Every structure is written in C-alpha cells, then in structure tokens.
mmCIF file of C-alpha atoms and ligand atoms in Angstrom:
data_model
loop_
_atom_site.group_PDB
_atom_site.id
_atom_site.type_symbol
_atom_site.label_atom_id
_atom_site.label_comp_id
_atom_site.label_asym_id
_atom_site.label_seq_id
_atom_site.Cartn_x
_atom_site.Cartn_y
_atom_site.Cartn_z
ATOM 1 C CA MET A 213 -3.595 0.567 28.053
ATOM 2 C CA ALA A 214 -0.973 2.353 25.979
ATOM 3 C CA VAL A 215 2.087 0.199 25.297
ATOM 4 C CA ASP A 216 4.562 3.045 24.979
ATOM 5 C CA GLY A 217 4.291 5.569 27.815
ATOM 6 C CA LEU A 218 3.018 8.184 25.358
ATOM 7 C CA GLY A 219 -0.653 8.002 26.274
ATOM 8 C CA THR A 220 -3.581 7.812 23.922
ATOM 9 C CA TYR A 221 -3.561 9.253 20.419
ATOM 10 C CA ASP A 222 -4.109 13.026 20.248
ATOM 11 C CA ASP A 223 -6.031 14.038 17.127
ATOM 12 C CA ASN A 224 -4.557 17.532 17.409
ATOM 13 C CA ASN A 225 -0.933 16.457 16.920
ATOM 14 C CA VAL A 226 0.817 18.183 14.023
ATOM 15 C CA PHE A 227 0.929 15.120 11.770
ATOM 16 C CA ALA A 228 -2.792 14.435 12.281
ATOM 17 C CA LYS A 229 -3.398 18.005 11.110
ATOM 18 C CA ILE A 230 -1.170 17.461 8.073
ATOM 19 C CA LEU A 231 -3.082 14.257 7.229
ATOM 20 C CA ARG A 232 -6.376 16.179 7.411
ATOM 21 C CA GLY A 233 -4.945 18.961 5.240
ATOM 22 C CA GLU A 234 -5.248 21.548 8.014
ATOM 23 C CA ILE A 235 -1.507 22.286 7.951
ATOM 24 C CA PRO A 236 0.411 22.400 4.663
ATOM 25 C CA CYS A 237 3.292 20.082 3.866
ATOM 26 C CA LYS A 238 5.743 19.667 1.011
ATOM 27 C CA LYS A 239 4.417 16.343 -0.194
ATOM 28 C CA VAL A 240 6.748 13.699 -1.615
ATOM 29 C CA TYR A 241 4.447 10.692 -1.925
ATOM 30 C CA GLU A 242 1.020 9.424 -0.918
ATOM 31 C CA ASP A 243 -0.824 6.131 -1.221
ATOM 32 C CA ASP A 244 -3.548 4.293 0.711
ATOM 33 C CA TRP A 245 -1.200 3.564 3.609
ATOM 34 C CA ALA A 246 1.173 6.452 3.974
ATOM 35 C CA LEU A 247 1.929 10.116 3.403
ATOM 36 C CA SER A 248 5.476 11.393 2.937
ATOM 37 C CA PHE A 249 6.662 14.992 3.123
ATOM 38 C CA TYR A 250 9.849 16.975 3.715
ATOM 39 C CA ASP A 251 10.884 17.558 7.320
ATOM 40 C CA ILE A 252 10.512 21.217 8.259
ATOM 41 C CA ASN A 253 13.916 21.201 9.999
ATOM 42 C CA PRO A 254 16.158 19.028 7.797
ATOM 43 C CA GLN A 255 19.097 17.220 9.402
ATOM 44 C CA ALA A 256 20.597 16.013 6.091
ATOM 45 C CA PRO A 257 20.557 17.159 2.439
ATOM 46 C CA VAL A 258 17.516 14.913 1.988
ATOM 47 C CA HIS A 259 15.285 14.506 5.043
ATOM 48 C CA VAL A 260 11.734 13.332 4.575
ATOM 49 C CA LEU A 261 9.181 11.828 6.923
ATOM 50 C CA ILE A 262 6.840 8.944 6.150
ATOM 51 C CA ILE A 263 3.740 8.619 8.312
ATOM 52 C CA PRO A 264 1.020 5.959 8.288
ATOM 53 C CA LYS A 265 -2.581 6.934 7.610
ATOM 54 C CA GLY A 266 -3.947 5.895 10.958
ATOM 55 C CA ARG A 267 -4.078 6.836 14.605
ATOM 56 C CA TRP A 268 -0.856 5.225 15.850
ATOM 57 C CA VAL A 269 1.136 7.014 18.506
ATOM 58 C CA SER A 270 4.399 5.167 17.976
ATOM 59 C CA LEU A 271 6.127 2.185 16.448
ATOM 60 C CA ALA A 272 5.272 0.221 19.574
ATOM 61 C CA ASP A 273 1.589 1.084 19.117
ATOM 62 C CA PHE A 274 1.719 0.276 15.384
ATOM 63 C CA ALA A 275 3.475 -3.063 15.890
ATOM 64 C CA THR A 276 0.904 -3.999 18.516
ATOM 65 C CA SER A 277 -2.332 -2.910 16.874
ATOM 66 C CA ALA A 278 -1.950 -2.450 13.104
ATOM 67 C CA SER A 279 -2.981 -5.245 10.751
ATOM 68 C CA ALA A 280 -0.463 -7.163 8.664
ATOM 69 C CA GLU A 281 -1.827 -5.365 5.588
ATOM 70 C CA GLN A 282 -1.361 -1.948 7.197
ATOM 71 C CA ILE A 283 2.177 -2.789 8.321
ATOM 72 C CA ALA A 284 3.135 -4.149 4.913
ATOM 73 C CA GLY A 285 1.597 -1.184 3.095
ATOM 74 C CA PHE A 286 3.356 1.327 5.300
ATOM 75 C CA TRP A 287 6.845 -0.205 5.085
ATOM 76 C CA ARG A 288 6.511 -0.708 1.353
ATOM 77 C CA ALA A 289 5.730 2.999 1.099
ATOM 78 C CA VAL A 290 8.971 3.783 2.976
ATOM 79 C CA GLY A 291 10.916 1.840 0.367
ATOM 80 C CA THR A 292 8.980 3.433 -2.470
ATOM 81 C CA VAL A 293 9.800 6.927 -1.214
ATOM 82 C CA ALA A 294 13.522 6.117 -1.032
ATOM 83 C CA HIS A 295 13.323 4.728 -4.559
ATOM 84 C CA GLN A 296 11.442 7.742 -5.915
ATOM 85 C CA LEU A 297 13.976 10.113 -4.372
ATOM 86 C CA GLY A 298 16.793 8.208 -6.090
ATOM 87 C CA LEU A 299 18.533 7.335 -2.827
ATOM 88 C CA GLU A 300 19.101 3.632 -3.318
ATOM 89 C CA GLN A 301 22.419 3.582 -5.166
ATOM 90 C CA ALA A 302 24.201 5.937 -2.795
ATOM 91 C CA GLY A 303 22.362 4.668 0.268
ATOM 92 C CA TYR A 304 20.235 6.189 2.959
ATOM 93 C CA ARG A 305 19.227 5.864 6.608
ATOM 94 C CA CYS A 306 15.828 5.254 8.200
ATOM 95 C CA LEU A 307 15.228 6.249 11.800
ATOM 96 C CA VAL A 308 12.279 5.870 14.137
ATOM 97 C CA ASN A 309 12.384 7.705 17.440
ATOM 98 C CA MET A 310 10.209 5.909 19.969
ATOM 99 C CA GLY A 311 9.118 7.308 23.302
ATOM 100 C CA GLU A 312 11.038 9.383 25.802
ATOM 101 C CA ASN A 313 14.451 7.723 25.564
ATOM 102 C CA GLY A 314 14.140 7.684 21.783
ATOM 103 C CA GLY A 315 13.543 11.430 21.713
ATOM 104 C CA GLN A 316 10.156 11.183 19.996
ATOM 105 C CA GLU A 317 8.609 14.661 19.791
ATOM 106 C CA VAL A 318 5.505 14.075 17.675
ATOM 107 C CA ALA A 319 3.202 11.335 18.960
ATOM 108 C CA HIS A 320 2.137 9.997 15.562
ATOM 109 C CA LEU A 321 4.397 7.229 14.220
ATOM 110 C CA HIS A 322 6.861 8.565 11.656
ATOM 111 C CA VAL A 323 9.920 7.224 9.876
ATOM 112 C CA HIS A 324 12.727 9.671 9.143
ATOM 113 C CA LEU A 325 14.494 9.039 5.825
ATOM 114 C CA PHE A 326 17.903 10.689 5.460
ATOM 115 C CA GLY A 327 20.166 10.770 2.425
ATOM 116 C CA GLY A 328 22.088 12.879 -0.026
ATOM 117 C CA ALA A 329 25.474 12.654 1.740
ATOM 118 C CA PRO A 330 27.482 10.283 3.957
ATOM 119 C CA LEU A 331 25.593 10.309 7.246
ATOM 120 C CA GLY A 332 28.376 9.490 9.676
ATOM 121 C CA PRO A 333 28.095 7.265 12.750
ATOM 122 C CA MET A 334 24.763 5.851 13.726
ATOM 123 C CA LEU A 335 24.641 7.713 17.034
ATOM 124 C CA ALA A 336 26.490 10.779 18.291
ATOM 125 C CA ARG A 337 29.223 9.820 20.720
ATOM 126 C CA ARG A 338 28.320 10.409 24.331
ATOM 127 C CA GLY A 339 30.454 12.920 26.196
ATOM 128 C CA ALA A 340 33.238 11.336 28.262
HETATM 129 P P1 AMP B 471 10.734 13.173 16.252
HETATM 130 O O1 AMP B 471 11.705 13.859 17.151
HETATM 131 O O2 AMP B 471 11.227 11.843 15.761
HETATM 132 O O3 AMP B 471 9.340 13.107 16.853
HETATM 133 O O4 AMP B 471 10.662 14.043 14.943
HETATM 134 C C1 AMP B 471 9.664 14.991 14.668
HETATM 135 C C2 AMP B 471 10.070 15.662 13.384
HETATM 136 O O5 AMP B 471 8.951 16.355 12.876
HETATM 137 C C3 AMP B 471 11.204 16.680 13.541
HETATM 138 O O6 AMP B 471 12.288 16.304 12.702
HETATM 139 C C4 AMP B 471 10.551 17.993 13.097
HETATM 140 O O7 AMP B 471 11.442 18.838 12.399
HETATM 141 C C5 AMP B 471 9.414 17.513 12.221
HETATM 142 N N1 AMP B 471 8.288 18.408 12.079
HETATM 143 C C6 AMP B 471 7.584 19.017 13.072
HETATM 144 N N2 AMP B 471 6.587 19.751 12.563
HETATM 145 C C7 AMP B 471 6.647 19.601 11.209
HETATM 146 C C8 AMP B 471 5.876 20.110 10.115
HETATM 147 N N3 AMP B 471 4.832 20.926 10.307
HETATM 148 N N4 AMP B 471 6.223 19.731 8.860
HETATM 149 C C9 AMP B 471 7.272 18.920 8.657
HETATM 150 N N5 AMP B 471 8.032 18.399 9.637
HETATM 151 C C10 AMP B 471 7.731 18.736 10.908
#
C-alpha cells in the first residue's frame, strides 16, 4: 500500500518523461542516481530540480523503499549540484513538497534547490 496518499507511481508523469528523454529539459547535472535540470517556472534567480532515477512517488516512498546506496547517491547528487552551481558560499535552500498538504504537484520525488539571492522567511506568513 502506498505510504503517502499519492497512489502508485504513474510512468506518464512529467519527470518520468524527462528521465526517458521524451520531454526536453535544461540539464544541470546527471549521474547514476540523479538528474538535475532547471525548473520551468523559477521561483528564485537559481531554481533547479534534482530527481532520483527511479520510480519513487515522494520522499515518503523513497525513504521507505529505496536502498541505502540509492538514498546516499541521490542526496550526494543534491550537494554536488549546489556545489557545481557555485551556491555554497552565499547559501541556498532545499525544499521537498510531500503530498497534499505539502503542495506536491508532480508525483515523482524531486528536491527544489533555490539560490542566487536572499530567500526570505522559510514559509509565507498565513493571513490573519
Ligand atoms: P512541486 O509543486 O513540488 O511538485 O513542484 C513541481 C515543479 O515542477 C514546479 O516548480 C514546476 O514549475 C516544475 N515543472 C513542471 N513541469 C516541468 C518541466 N517540464 N520542466 C521543468 N520543471 C517543471
């Protein structure tokens, strides 16, 4: 049973198509574990996505079913991308949206990496 309320993995999701090369992306980095590319709708001067090379719906799914090697390889790739983009000195933010309350739109695990300017508070203030 799915751990995350998102259902089973859909091979037709947009990131699955990018991984198969059926949809183009502006690639930043690729290794055995991960693919990174620029977000199509950037929310910061630098906004890239890092996705694992596997059929994981969400972080909950990944944490539950990926191997230690797959988890290590993926998170190392996140750090490598930040390093390659030169974001480490000034700093950056990683974000994973998970499930409905997290606002996850694409049901293939992805890490957002933001940088290039001060990013402000961690969450927008709720209306009074
Ligand atoms: P989330 O809300 O965390 O699921 O984020 C999904 C992200 O995927 C959004 O920031 C979108 O702008 C981005 N996105 C959707 N389609 C594409 C695409 N074809 N190439 C690059 N980024 C995309």
